[in-house]
Amino acid sequence: MKYVPDSLRWLIAITGVLIVIGCLNIYSSTYYMDIYDGGSAYKHISNHILFLLGGIFAAWIAVKLGTNKIRQGAWLWFIAVFLLLILVKFAGISVNGANRWIMLGPMSLQPSELAKVAGIIWTAAFLAKRINNKEPITVFYGILNRPAGKRRKRRGLVHHFLPILCPAVLATIVLLQPDMGTAAIILFFPGLLYILAGMPFLEILAGIVTAVCLGGYLAVVSAYRAERMAILWDPFADPLGAGYQIVRSLTAVGSGGFWGQGPGEGVYKFLYLPEQHTDFAYAVFSQEFGFIGSVAVMCLFMGFLMCGFSCARQLKQPYESLLVYGLTLLISVQGIINMAMVIGCFPVTGIPLPFISYGGTSLLTNVISVGLIWGAVISGREKSDIEERRRMIKAMEGQLAPSGRKSFNHF
């Protein structure tokens, strides 16, 4: 425990609070629906707790495996998730016109959620290798940033595109399900790691322009996506059609008032609000706990972001630091996007609220991500301690060595 900083303790505490809130909210938002369907009132909460326990066990395994083995297995994680996504194409089940799930008995698995973490592990591993080898961090090789040296030039575009290759392949498959929101998430956070790793400003600008143009094209080329973008400006223009979901969500949030209607007392979960336990779980929580509760959840996600960044800044090793940055951003930014979607500030997508929305695979991957953060922080601090001890020994022997590379920190 000597390698556990206070910021990591706070991050775990915030995660625990979010998990408790999620369990209470899922039971509140599903018990009537379960009874209405003729089943047990505890059906959804039981499945949720089962995936929670599975996630804790998987996170424990990830910590025991160690950061180095997970880094070395980046190819294996990519291949495993790739095969699962291909399996979805041929043996998956379709819900609301999207083919994203594989049935595992009474429960389902959504491989696209696993792809989010696999992409970050892959990109962090390959970017760290570039940093350790003092190679340039570049994607638009030969166009905007041509590194010096004939040997590096011969490697060409593929070599510099490799850190983003896995997320790009996985995002393309997910986009065909179709699930543009999740595909964007899979590609977005590895892209942020390029910026954190020190990609040149011109390439950052080119990447932003490319992403905006590509996202805009994909948004307008599909009729239902274009409709979602249009209804964002005025959902009440079509309250019984395209704007139905967001109008119901806004009504639920607004009816909570300042203090809320009370735990378990919200009425919109009684089949008035579609997806009240998944993508729009925050609306049910806001109705029952009001403005105070809503802001408290926002603060928890902001606290998670700050604690994760504080942990990452303390690490000197590029891989551990990038991994912590990426996973922290994955969880906290998804939370911010979901809350913005529920209150009508972001288009309706399939991005759940981490730890609070019902979704077994989402909960599983989020808990595993916290386990990976825990393992990376402890491993990084332990390595730094060992390096410092070795330096001190050499110094006492009269062989003073440089104190090592500076902390990997671009903030």
mmCIF file of C-alpha atoms in Angstrom:
data_model
loop_
_atom_site.group_PDB
_atom_site.id
_atom_site.type_symbol
_atom_site.label_atom_id
_atom_site.label_comp_id
_atom_site.label_asym_id
_atom_site.label_seq_id
_atom_site.Cartn_x
_atom_site.Cartn_y
_atom_site.Cartn_z
ATOM 1 C CA MET A 1 0.000 0.000 0.000
ATOM 2 C CA LYS A 2 3.052 2.316 0.220
ATOM 3 C CA TYR A 3 2.742 2.903 -3.541
ATOM 4 C CA VAL A 4 -0.927 3.954 -3.365
ATOM 5 C CA PRO A 5 -1.171 7.790 -3.532
ATOM 6 C CA ASP A 6 -4.043 9.687 -1.946
ATOM 7 C CA SER A 7 -5.421 10.576 -5.390
ATOM 8 C CA LEU A 8 -5.793 6.858 -6.190
ATOM 9 C CA ARG A 9 -7.573 6.253 -2.887
ATOM 10 C CA TRP A 10 -10.010 9.046 -3.721
ATOM 11 C CA LEU A 11 -10.535 7.630 -7.209
ATOM 12 C CA ILE A 12 -11.463 4.235 -5.743
ATOM 13 C CA ALA A 13 -13.764 5.904 -3.212
ATOM 14 C CA ILE A 14 -15.542 7.850 -5.981
ATOM 15 C CA THR A 15 -15.905 4.642 -7.981
ATOM 16 C CA GLY A 16 -17.485 2.937 -4.971
ATOM 17 C CA VAL A 17 -19.997 5.771 -4.518
ATOM 18 C CA LEU A 18 -20.932 5.661 -8.220
ATOM 19 C CA ILE A 19 -21.414 1.880 -8.039
ATOM 20 C CA VAL A 20 -23.732 2.209 -5.029
ATOM 21 C CA ILE A 21 -25.722 4.950 -6.782
ATOM 22 C CA GLY A 22 -25.943 2.729 -9.858
ATOM 23 C CA CYS A 23 -27.272 -0.260 -7.922
ATOM 24 C CA LEU A 24 -29.934 1.825 -6.183
ATOM 25 C CA ASN A 25 -30.948 3.578 -9.394
ATOM 26 C CA ILE A 26 -31.150 0.385 -11.435
ATOM 27 C CA TYR A 27 -33.417 -1.269 -8.901
ATOM 28 C CA SER A 28 -35.600 1.830 -8.702
ATOM 29 C CA SER A 29 -35.880 2.147 -12.482
ATOM 30 C CA THR A 30 -36.506 -1.533 -13.283
ATOM 31 C CA TYR A 31 -38.581 -3.155 -10.539
ATOM 32 C CA TYR A 32 -41.922 -1.987 -11.984
ATOM 33 C CA MET A 33 -40.867 -2.944 -15.510
ATOM 34 C CA ASP A 34 -39.849 -6.413 -14.324
ATOM 35 C CA ILE A 35 -43.138 -6.929 -12.488
ATOM 36 C CA TYR A 36 -45.079 -5.636 -15.508
ATOM 37 C CA ASP A 37 -43.329 -8.244 -17.669
ATOM 38 C CA GLY A 38 -44.385 -10.963 -15.266
ATOM 39 C CA GLY A 39 -40.967 -11.631 -13.750
ATOM 40 C CA SER A 40 -39.165 -10.980 -10.501
ATOM 41 C CA ALA A 41 -38.732 -7.398 -9.350
ATOM 42 C CA TYR A 42 -35.047 -8.200 -8.796
ATOM 43 C CA LYS A 43 -34.253 -9.484 -12.292
ATOM 44 C CA HIS A 44 -32.230 -6.530 -13.569
ATOM 45 C CA ILE A 45 -30.520 -5.674 -10.298
ATOM 46 C CA SER A 46 -29.495 -9.326 -9.889
ATOM 47 C CA ASN A 47 -27.893 -9.366 -13.327
ATOM 48 C CA HIS A 48 -26.227 -6.040 -12.579
ATOM 49 C CA ILE A 49 -24.693 -7.318 -9.346
ATOM 50 C CA LEU A 50 -23.567 -10.505 -11.100
ATOM 51 C CA PHE A 51 -21.671 -8.485 -13.720
ATOM 52 C CA LEU A 52 -20.317 -6.243 -10.959
ATOM 53 C CA LEU A 53 -18.835 -9.247 -9.145
ATOM 54 C CA GLY A 54 -17.477 -10.540 -12.444
ATOM 55 C CA GLY A 55 -15.885 -7.156 -13.108
ATOM 56 C CA ILE A 56 -14.256 -7.060 -9.673
ATOM 57 C CA PHE A 57 -12.853 -10.554 -10.227
ATOM 58 C CA ALA A 58 -11.571 -9.610 -13.700
ATOM 59 C CA ALA A 59 -10.023 -6.408 -12.292
ATOM 60 C CA TRP A 60 -8.266 -8.475 -9.609
ATOM 61 C CA ILE A 61 -6.869 -10.770 -12.329
ATOM 62 C CA ALA A 62 -5.693 -7.728 -14.304
ATOM 63 C CA VAL A 63 -3.828 -6.414 -11.243
ATOM 64 C CA LYS A 64 -2.266 -9.828 -10.623
ATOM 65 C CA LEU A 65 -1.185 -10.162 -14.262
ATOM 66 C CA GLY A 66 0.696 -6.899 -13.980
ATOM 67 C CA THR A 67 1.019 -3.942 -16.274
ATOM 68 C CA ASN A 68 3.884 -5.421 -18.291
ATOM 69 C CA LYS A 69 2.002 -8.592 -19.251
ATOM 70 C CA ILE A 70 -1.066 -6.612 -20.249
ATOM 71 C CA ARG A 71 1.134 -4.368 -22.367
ATOM 72 C CA GLN A 72 2.852 -7.323 -24.006
ATOM 73 C CA GLY A 73 -0.534 -8.907 -24.699
ATOM 74 C CA ALA A 74 -1.873 -5.906 -26.647
ATOM 75 C CA TRP A 75 -2.004 -8.049 -29.815
ATOM 76 C CA LEU A 76 -3.958 -10.759 -27.984
ATOM 77 C CA TRP A 77 -6.547 -8.314 -26.634
ATOM 78 C CA PHE A 78 -6.972 -6.864 -30.128
ATOM 79 C CA ILE A 79 -7.407 -10.278 -31.769
ATOM 80 C CA ALA A 80 -9.849 -11.454 -29.077
ATOM 81 C CA VAL A 81 -12.084 -8.379 -29.380
ATOM 82 C CA PHE A 82 -11.797 -8.456 -33.182
ATOM 83 C CA LEU A 83 -13.051 -12.061 -33.268
ATOM 84 C CA LEU A 84 -15.912 -11.242 -30.886
ATOM 85 C CA LEU A 85 -17.008 -8.355 -33.124
ATOM 86 C CA ILE A 86 -16.910 -10.655 -36.161
ATOM 87 C CA LEU A 87 -18.976 -13.189 -34.189
ATOM 88 C CA VAL A 88 -21.563 -10.484 -33.539
ATOM 89 C CA LYS A 89 -21.913 -10.067 -37.303
ATOM 90 C CA PHE A 90 -22.856 -13.717 -37.799
ATOM 91 C CA ALA A 91 -24.386 -14.811 -34.482
ATOM 92 C CA GLY A 92 -25.391 -11.582 -32.747
ATOM 93 C CA ILE A 93 -28.873 -10.471 -31.781
ATOM 94 C CA SER A 94 -30.540 -7.314 -33.049
ATOM 95 C CA VAL A 95 -32.179 -4.747 -30.760
ATOM 96 C CA ASN A 96 -33.836 -1.595 -32.128
ATOM 97 C CA GLY A 97 -32.252 -2.192 -35.532
ATOM 98 C CA ALA A 98 -28.680 -2.538 -34.209
ATOM 99 C CA ASN A 99 -26.769 -5.826 -34.125
ATOM 100 C CA ARG A 100 -24.386 -5.428 -31.179
ATOM 101 C CA TRP A 101 -24.871 -8.283 -28.707
ATOM 102 C CA ILE A 102 -23.958 -11.942 -28.243
ATOM 103 C CA MET A 103 -26.245 -14.026 -26.050
ATOM 104 C CA LEU A 104 -24.660 -15.886 -23.119
ATOM 105 C CA GLY A 105 -27.578 -17.852 -21.752
ATOM 106 C CA PRO A 106 -29.987 -15.394 -20.083
ATOM 107 C CA MET A 107 -27.453 -12.546 -20.391
ATOM 108 C CA SER A 108 -25.771 -10.770 -23.273
ATOM 109 C CA LEU A 109 -22.271 -9.519 -24.075
ATOM 110 C CA GLN A 110 -21.541 -6.341 -26.057
ATOM 111 C CA PRO A 111 -18.009 -6.669 -27.533
ATOM 112 C CA SER A 112 -17.936 -3.028 -28.654
ATOM 113 C CA GLU A 113 -17.614 -2.024 -24.984
ATOM 114 C CA LEU A 114 -14.530 -4.233 -24.670
ATOM 115 C CA ALA A 115 -13.132 -2.602 -27.819
ATOM 116 C CA LYS A 116 -12.939 0.749 -26.012
ATOM 117 C CA VAL A 117 -10.447 -0.582 -23.467
ATOM 118 C CA ALA A 118 -8.563 -2.765 -25.970
ATOM 119 C CA GLY A 119 -7.973 0.275 -28.185
ATOM 120 C CA ILE A 120 -6.515 2.328 -25.328
ATOM 121 C CA ILE A 121 -4.220 -0.513 -24.199
ATOM 122 C CA TRP A 122 -2.969 -0.930 -27.785
ATOM 123 C CA THR A 123 -2.335 2.761 -28.429
ATOM 124 C CA ALA A 124 -0.680 3.353 -25.047
ATOM 125 C CA ALA A 125 1.650 0.388 -25.618
ATOM 126 C CA PHE A 126 2.823 1.448 -29.087
ATOM 127 C CA LEU A 127 3.075 5.166 -28.295
ATOM 128 C CA ALA A 128 5.142 4.378 -25.203
ATOM 129 C CA LYS A 129 7.492 2.357 -27.386
ATOM 130 C CA ARG A 130 7.862 5.352 -29.721
ATOM 131 C CA ILE A 131 8.619 7.633 -26.756
ATOM 132 C CA ASN A 132 11.169 5.241 -25.238
ATOM 133 C CA ASN A 133 12.901 4.916 -28.642
ATOM 134 C CA LYS A 134 12.786 8.711 -29.069
ATOM 135 C CA GLU A 135 10.843 8.350 -32.316
ATOM 136 C CA PRO A 136 8.496 11.088 -33.567
ATOM 137 C CA ILE A 137 4.829 10.864 -32.637
ATOM 138 C CA THR A 138 3.134 11.305 -36.004
ATOM 139 C CA VAL A 139 0.259 9.999 -38.116
ATOM 140 C CA PHE A 140 0.467 12.188 -41.215
ATOM 141 C CA TYR A 141 3.974 10.961 -41.971
ATOM 142 C CA GLY A 142 5.537 12.470 -45.064
ATOM 143 C CA ILE A 143 2.764 15.072 -45.407
ATOM 144 C CA LEU A 144 3.072 17.451 -42.483
ATOM 145 C CA ASN A 145 5.946 16.032 -40.450
ATOM 146 C CA ARG A 146 8.799 14.187 -42.178
ATOM 147 C CA PRO A 147 11.268 12.777 -39.626
ATOM 148 C CA ALA A 148 14.956 12.894 -40.402
ATOM 149 C CA GLY A 149 16.896 9.723 -41.198
ATOM 150 C CA LYS A 150 16.668 7.363 -44.150
ATOM 151 C CA ARG A 151 15.886 4.310 -42.036
ATOM 152 C CA ARG A 152 12.848 5.987 -40.466
ATOM 153 C CA LYS A 153 11.653 7.249 -43.838
ATOM 154 C CA ARG A 154 11.628 3.739 -45.258
ATOM 155 C CA ARG A 155 9.247 2.611 -42.531
ATOM 156 C CA GLY A 156 6.638 4.847 -44.077
ATOM 157 C CA LEU A 157 3.065 5.585 -43.108
ATOM 158 C CA VAL A 158 2.188 2.137 -41.709
ATOM 159 C CA HIS A 159 4.854 2.334 -39.014
ATOM 160 C CA HIS A 160 3.572 5.665 -37.690
ATOM 161 C CA PHE A 161 -0.070 4.653 -38.109
ATOM 162 C CA LEU A 162 0.426 1.451 -36.082
ATOM 163 C CA PRO A 163 -0.529 2.917 -32.655
ATOM 164 C CA ILE A 164 -3.961 3.917 -34.018
ATOM 165 C CA LEU A 165 -4.405 0.820 -36.237
ATOM 166 C CA CYS A 166 -6.238 -1.374 -33.721
ATOM 167 C CA PRO A 167 -8.765 1.318 -32.675
ATOM 168 C CA ALA A 168 -9.356 2.208 -36.348
ATOM 169 C CA VAL A 169 -10.088 -1.412 -37.322
ATOM 170 C CA LEU A 170 -12.363 -2.012 -34.325
ATOM 171 C CA ALA A 171 -14.173 1.310 -34.825
ATOM 172 C CA THR A 172 -14.842 0.462 -38.477
ATOM 173 C CA ILE A 173 -16.437 -2.874 -37.552
ATOM 174 C CA VAL A 174 -18.564 -1.235 -34.836
ATOM 175 C CA LEU A 175 -19.662 1.476 -37.270
ATOM 176 C CA LEU A 176 -21.128 -1.244 -39.498
ATOM 177 C CA GLN A 177 -23.333 -2.625 -36.675
ATOM 178 C CA PRO A 178 -24.352 0.325 -36.900
ATOM 179 C CA ASP A 179 -23.171 2.228 -33.823
ATOM 180 C CA MET A 180 -21.543 5.527 -34.712
ATOM 181 C CA GLY A 181 -21.418 6.785 -31.125
ATOM 182 C CA THR A 182 -19.439 3.815 -29.798
ATOM 183 C CA ALA A 183 -17.233 3.758 -32.912
ATOM 184 C CA ALA A 184 -16.343 7.402 -32.306
ATOM 185 C CA ILE A 185 -15.502 6.647 -28.671
ATOM 186 C CA ILE A 186 -13.233 3.737 -29.668
ATOM 187 C CA LEU A 187 -11.237 6.034 -31.970
ATOM 188 C CA PHE A 188 -11.474 9.302 -30.025
ATOM 189 C CA PHE A 189 -9.551 8.441 -26.858
ATOM 190 C CA PRO A 190 -6.583 6.767 -28.589
ATOM 191 C CA GLY A 191 -6.464 9.948 -30.678
ATOM 192 C CA LEU A 192 -6.222 11.992 -27.484
ATOM 193 C CA LEU A 193 -3.280 9.841 -26.392
ATOM 194 C CA TYR A 194 -1.408 10.995 -29.507
ATOM 195 C CA ILE A 195 -1.837 14.575 -28.295
ATOM 196 C CA LEU A 196 -0.676 13.684 -24.780
ATOM 197 C CA ALA A 197 2.330 11.871 -26.241
ATOM 198 C CA GLY A 198 3.491 15.026 -28.012
ATOM 199 C CA MET A 199 2.114 14.996 -31.538
ATOM 200 C CA PRO A 200 3.037 18.212 -33.457
ATOM 201 C CA PHE A 201 0.488 21.023 -33.440
ATOM 202 C CA LEU A 202 -0.069 20.957 -37.215
ATOM 203 C CA GLU A 203 -0.927 17.266 -37.055
ATOM 204 C CA ILE A 204 -3.284 17.868 -34.130
ATOM 205 C CA LEU A 205 -5.047 20.539 -36.185
ATOM 206 C CA ALA A 206 -5.172 18.259 -39.240
ATOM 207 C CA GLY A 207 -6.572 15.441 -37.106
ATOM 208 C CA ILE A 208 -9.309 17.652 -35.681
ATOM 209 C CA VAL A 209 -10.312 18.868 -39.147
ATOM 210 C CA THR A 210 -10.353 15.291 -40.469
ATOM 211 C CA ALA A 211 -12.443 14.058 -37.538
ATOM 212 C CA VAL A 212 -14.967 16.902 -37.859
ATOM 213 C CA CYS A 213 -15.347 16.399 -41.611
ATOM 214 C CA LEU A 214 -15.667 12.618 -41.321
ATOM 215 C CA GLY A 215 -18.084 12.849 -38.387
ATOM 216 C CA GLY A 216 -20.200 15.449 -40.171
ATOM 217 C CA TYR A 217 -20.378 13.315 -43.295
ATOM 218 C CA LEU A 218 -21.372 10.163 -41.380
ATOM 219 C CA ALA A 219 -23.968 12.166 -39.441
ATOM 220 C CA VAL A 220 -25.760 13.551 -42.504
ATOM 221 C CA VAL A 221 -25.377 10.557 -44.840
ATOM 222 C CA SER A 222 -27.703 8.501 -42.612
ATOM 223 C CA ALA A 223 -31.315 9.642 -42.329
ATOM 224 C CA TYR A 224 -31.815 8.731 -38.666
ATOM 225 C CA ARG A 225 -28.525 10.358 -37.631
ATOM 226 C CA ALA A 226 -29.374 13.533 -39.508
ATOM 227 C CA GLU A 227 -32.789 13.526 -37.809
ATOM 228 C CA ARG A 228 -31.149 13.250 -34.387
ATOM 229 C CA MET A 229 -28.872 16.169 -35.161
ATOM 230 C CA ALA A 230 -31.778 18.292 -36.387
ATOM 231 C CA ILE A 231 -34.055 17.504 -33.446
ATOM 232 C CA LEU A 232 -31.291 18.506 -31.009
ATOM 233 C CA TRP A 233 -32.022 22.189 -31.664
ATOM 234 C CA ASP A 234 -35.749 21.922 -30.885
ATOM 235 C CA PRO A 235 -37.001 18.518 -29.677
ATOM 236 C CA PHE A 236 -40.419 20.027 -28.886
ATOM 237 C CA ALA A 237 -40.966 20.653 -32.601
ATOM 238 C CA ASP A 238 -41.848 16.947 -32.899
ATOM 239 C CA PRO A 239 -42.633 15.802 -29.338
ATOM 240 C CA LEU A 240 -44.447 12.622 -30.420
ATOM 241 C CA GLY A 241 -41.983 11.657 -33.142
ATOM 242 C CA ALA A 242 -38.242 12.241 -33.422
ATOM 243 C CA GLY A 243 -38.156 14.363 -30.261
ATOM 244 C CA TYR A 244 -40.176 11.958 -28.097
ATOM 245 C CA GLN A 245 -37.218 10.458 -26.210
ATOM 246 C CA ILE A 246 -35.498 13.718 -25.344
ATOM 247 C CA VAL A 247 -38.769 15.500 -24.496
ATOM 248 C CA ARG A 248 -39.635 12.738 -22.034
ATOM 249 C CA SER A 249 -36.145 12.906 -20.596
ATOM 250 C CA LEU A 250 -36.256 16.684 -20.140
ATOM 251 C CA THR A 251 -39.679 16.423 -18.502
ATOM 252 C CA ALA A 252 -38.413 13.789 -16.075
ATOM 253 C CA VAL A 253 -35.349 15.847 -15.162
ATOM 254 C CA GLY A 254 -37.348 19.070 -14.779
ATOM 255 C CA SER A 255 -40.068 17.468 -12.645
ATOM 256 C CA GLY A 256 -37.464 16.561 -10.031
ATOM 257 C CA GLY A 257 -37.153 20.194 -9.022
ATOM 258 C CA PHE A 258 -34.451 21.220 -6.586
ATOM 259 C CA TRP A 259 -34.739 18.445 -3.990
ATOM 260 C CA GLY A 260 -36.276 15.689 -6.123
ATOM 261 C CA GLN A 261 -39.397 13.582 -5.663
ATOM 262 C CA GLY A 262 -37.604 11.225 -3.283
ATOM 263 C CA PRO A 263 -35.783 7.886 -3.604
ATOM 264 C CA GLY A 264 -37.964 5.420 -5.480
ATOM 265 C CA GLU A 265 -40.763 7.982 -5.895
ATOM 266 C CA GLY A 266 -40.144 9.048 -9.491
ATOM 267 C CA VAL A 267 -43.038 8.285 -11.842
ATOM 268 C CA TYR A 268 -41.382 8.363 -15.271
ATOM 269 C CA LYS A 269 -39.860 4.930 -14.724
ATOM 270 C CA PHE A 270 -43.414 3.528 -14.932
ATOM 271 C CA LEU A 271 -42.978 3.011 -18.697
ATOM 272 C CA TYR A 272 -43.256 6.718 -19.487
ATOM 273 C CA LEU A 273 -39.579 7.091 -20.398
ATOM 274 C CA PRO A 274 -38.034 4.665 -22.927
ATOM 275 C CA GLU A 275 -34.596 3.270 -21.995
ATOM 276 C CA GLN A 276 -35.072 4.585 -18.461
ATOM 277 C CA HIS A 277 -32.611 2.056 -17.016
ATOM 278 C CA THR A 278 -29.916 2.164 -19.738
ATOM 279 C CA ASP A 279 -28.984 5.290 -21.702
ATOM 280 C CA PHE A 280 -31.433 7.516 -19.772
ATOM 281 C CA ALA A 281 -30.834 6.230 -16.244
ATOM 282 C CA TYR A 282 -29.628 9.712 -15.298
ATOM 283 C CA ALA A 283 -33.109 11.113 -16.030
ATOM 284 C CA VAL A 284 -34.693 8.760 -13.490
ATOM 285 C CA PHE A 285 -32.033 9.635 -10.925
ATOM 286 C CA SER A 286 -32.529 13.369 -11.550
ATOM 287 C CA GLN A 287 -36.277 13.083 -11.041
ATOM 288 C CA GLU A 288 -35.884 11.281 -7.732
ATOM 289 C CA PHE A 289 -32.938 13.270 -6.332
ATOM 290 C CA GLY A 290 -33.475 16.615 -8.036
ATOM 291 C CA PHE A 291 -30.983 19.281 -8.946
ATOM 292 C CA ILE A 292 -28.842 18.529 -5.874
ATOM 293 C CA GLY A 293 -28.445 14.870 -6.765
ATOM 294 C CA SER A 294 -27.831 15.615 -10.443
ATOM 295 C CA VAL A 295 -25.037 18.071 -9.670
ATOM 296 C CA ALA A 296 -23.551 15.658 -7.124
ATOM 297 C CA VAL A 297 -23.184 12.970 -9.818
ATOM 298 C CA MET A 298 -21.584 15.503 -12.175
ATOM 299 C CA CYS A 299 -19.123 16.436 -9.433
ATOM 300 C CA LEU A 300 -18.291 12.763 -8.858
ATOM 301 C CA PHE A 301 -17.312 12.318 -12.506
ATOM 302 C CA MET A 302 -15.291 15.523 -12.451
ATOM 303 C CA GLY A 303 -13.611 14.292 -9.275
ATOM 304 C CA PHE A 304 -12.837 10.992 -10.991
ATOM 305 C CA LEU A 305 -11.220 12.919 -13.855
ATOM 306 C CA MET A 306 -9.116 15.077 -11.522
ATOM 307 C CA CYS A 307 -7.963 12.129 -9.403
ATOM 308 C CA GLY A 308 -7.066 10.078 -12.470
ATOM 309 C CA PHE A 309 -5.047 12.932 -13.953
ATOM 310 C CA SER A 310 -3.309 13.478 -10.619
ATOM 311 C CA CYS A 311 -2.298 9.786 -10.601
ATOM 312 C CA ALA A 312 -1.054 9.933 -14.203
ATOM 313 C CA ARG A 313 1.054 13.032 -13.574
ATOM 314 C CA GLN A 314 2.974 11.221 -10.842
ATOM 315 C CA LEU A 315 4.144 8.456 -13.192
ATOM 316 C CA LYS A 316 7.478 8.658 -14.987
ATOM 317 C CA GLN A 317 6.916 5.690 -17.331
ATOM 318 C CA PRO A 318 5.176 6.634 -20.622
ATOM 319 C CA TYR A 319 3.059 3.461 -20.898
ATOM 320 C CA GLU A 320 1.642 3.577 -17.387
ATOM 321 C CA SER A 321 0.995 7.303 -17.642
ATOM 322 C CA LEU A 322 -0.734 7.061 -21.037
ATOM 323 C CA LEU A 323 -2.831 4.107 -19.893
ATOM 324 C CA VAL A 324 -4.062 5.961 -16.803
ATOM 325 C CA TYR A 325 -4.789 9.106 -18.814
ATOM 326 C CA GLY A 326 -6.702 7.135 -21.451
ATOM 327 C CA LEU A 327 -8.836 5.051 -19.087
ATOM 328 C CA THR A 328 -9.591 8.050 -16.862
ATOM 329 C CA LEU A 329 -10.776 10.034 -19.872
ATOM 330 C CA LEU A 330 -12.782 7.061 -21.149
ATOM 331 C CA ILE A 331 -14.862 6.788 -17.979
ATOM 332 C CA SER A 332 -15.260 10.456 -17.068
ATOM 333 C CA VAL A 333 -15.897 11.850 -20.561
ATOM 334 C CA GLN A 334 -18.464 9.136 -21.305
ATOM 335 C CA GLY A 335 -20.230 10.198 -18.136
ATOM 336 C CA ILE A 336 -20.218 13.848 -19.186
ATOM 337 C CA ILE A 337 -21.490 12.987 -22.681
ATOM 338 C CA ASN A 338 -24.322 10.844 -21.316
ATOM 339 C CA MET A 339 -25.477 13.531 -18.881
ATOM 340 C CA ALA A 340 -25.328 16.136 -21.657
ATOM 341 C CA MET A 341 -27.413 13.830 -23.855
ATOM 342 C CA VAL A 342 -30.062 13.348 -21.166
ATOM 343 C CA ILE A 343 -30.538 17.107 -20.710
ATOM 344 C CA GLY A 344 -30.663 17.766 -24.463
ATOM 345 C CA CYS A 345 -27.183 19.241 -24.947
ATOM 346 C CA PHE A 346 -25.823 16.365 -27.036
ATOM 347 C CA PRO A 347 -27.345 14.130 -29.741
ATOM 348 C CA VAL A 348 -28.914 10.876 -28.564
ATOM 349 C CA THR A 349 -26.283 8.127 -28.826
ATOM 350 C CA GLY A 350 -25.729 4.687 -27.342
ATOM 351 C CA ILE A 351 -23.211 5.914 -24.758
ATOM 352 C CA PRO A 352 -24.186 4.731 -21.251
ATOM 353 C CA LEU A 353 -23.521 6.476 -17.945
ATOM 354 C CA PRO A 354 -20.579 4.565 -16.394
ATOM 355 C CA PHE A 355 -21.445 2.536 -13.274
ATOM 356 C CA ILE A 356 -25.023 3.908 -13.238
ATOM 357 C CA SER A 357 -26.657 2.801 -16.501
ATOM 358 C CA TYR A 358 -27.763 -0.818 -16.737
ATOM 359 C CA GLY A 359 -25.522 -2.778 -19.056
ATOM 360 C CA GLY A 360 -23.459 -5.766 -18.016
ATOM 361 C CA THR A 361 -20.579 -5.386 -20.468
ATOM 362 C CA SER A 362 -20.337 -1.647 -19.833
ATOM 363 C CA LEU A 363 -20.121 -2.203 -16.075
ATOM 364 C CA LEU A 364 -17.637 -5.041 -16.586
ATOM 365 C CA THR A 365 -15.286 -2.935 -18.712
ATOM 366 C CA ASN A 366 -15.534 0.098 -16.429
ATOM 367 C CA VAL A 367 -14.629 -1.931 -13.332
ATOM 368 C CA ILE A 368 -11.770 -3.588 -15.226
ATOM 369 C CA SER A 369 -10.601 -0.123 -16.302
ATOM 370 C CA VAL A 370 -10.428 1.006 -12.680
ATOM 371 C CA GLY A 371 -8.454 -2.149 -11.905
ATOM 372 C CA LEU A 372 -6.049 -1.344 -14.738
ATOM 373 C CA ILE A 373 -5.638 2.192 -13.389
ATOM 374 C CA TRP A 374 -4.889 0.796 -9.933
ATOM 375 C CA GLY A 375 -2.325 -1.652 -11.305
ATOM 376 C CA ALA A 376 -0.653 0.923 -13.579
ATOM 377 C CA VAL A 377 -0.269 3.512 -10.809
ATOM 378 C CA ILE A 378 1.183 1.046 -8.315
ATOM 379 C CA SER A 379 3.468 -0.519 -10.936
ATOM 380 C CA GLY A 380 4.696 2.861 -12.144
ATOM 381 C CA ARG A 381 5.432 4.167 -8.663
ATOM 382 C CA GLU A 382 7.160 0.919 -7.713
ATOM 383 C CA LYS A 383 9.385 1.110 -10.813
ATOM 384 C CA SER A 384 10.267 4.707 -9.992
ATOM 385 C CA ASP A 385 11.155 3.705 -6.445
ATOM 386 C CA ILE A 386 13.419 0.896 -7.689
ATOM 387 C CA GLU A 387 15.132 3.212 -10.174
ATOM 388 C CA GLU A 388 15.717 5.799 -7.434
ATOM 389 C CA ARG A 389 17.181 3.162 -5.120
ATOM 390 C CA ARG A 390 19.553 1.995 -7.837
ATOM 391 C CA ARG A 391 20.626 5.568 -8.515
ATOM 392 C CA MET A 392 21.315 6.125 -4.827
ATOM 393 C CA ILE A 393 23.374 2.924 -4.649
ATOM 394 C CA LYS A 394 25.449 3.999 -7.629
ATOM 395 C CA ALA A 395 25.879 7.427 -6.097
ATOM 396 C CA MET A 396 27.162 5.913 -2.866
ATOM 397 C CA GLU A 397 29.548 3.777 -4.910
ATOM 398 C CA GLY A 398 30.882 6.877 -6.610
ATOM 399 C CA GLN A 399 29.169 6.089 -9.923
ATOM 400 C CA LEU A 400 26.544 8.804 -9.894
ATOM 401 C CA ALA A 401 24.090 8.269 -12.741
ATOM 402 C CA PRO A 402 21.575 10.722 -14.162
ATOM 403 C CA SER A 403 18.401 10.851 -12.121
ATOM 404 C CA GLY A 404 16.363 9.408 -15.000
ATOM 405 C CA ARG A 405 13.906 10.883 -17.428
ATOM 406 C CA LYS A 406 11.572 13.499 -16.169
ATOM 407 C CA SER A 407 8.001 12.656 -15.311
ATOM 408 C CA PHE A 408 5.880 12.061 -18.391
ATOM 409 C CA ASN A 409 3.624 15.057 -18.131
ATOM 410 C CA HIS A 410 2.273 17.377 -20.790
ATOM 411 C CA PHE A 411 0.070 19.415 -18.421
#
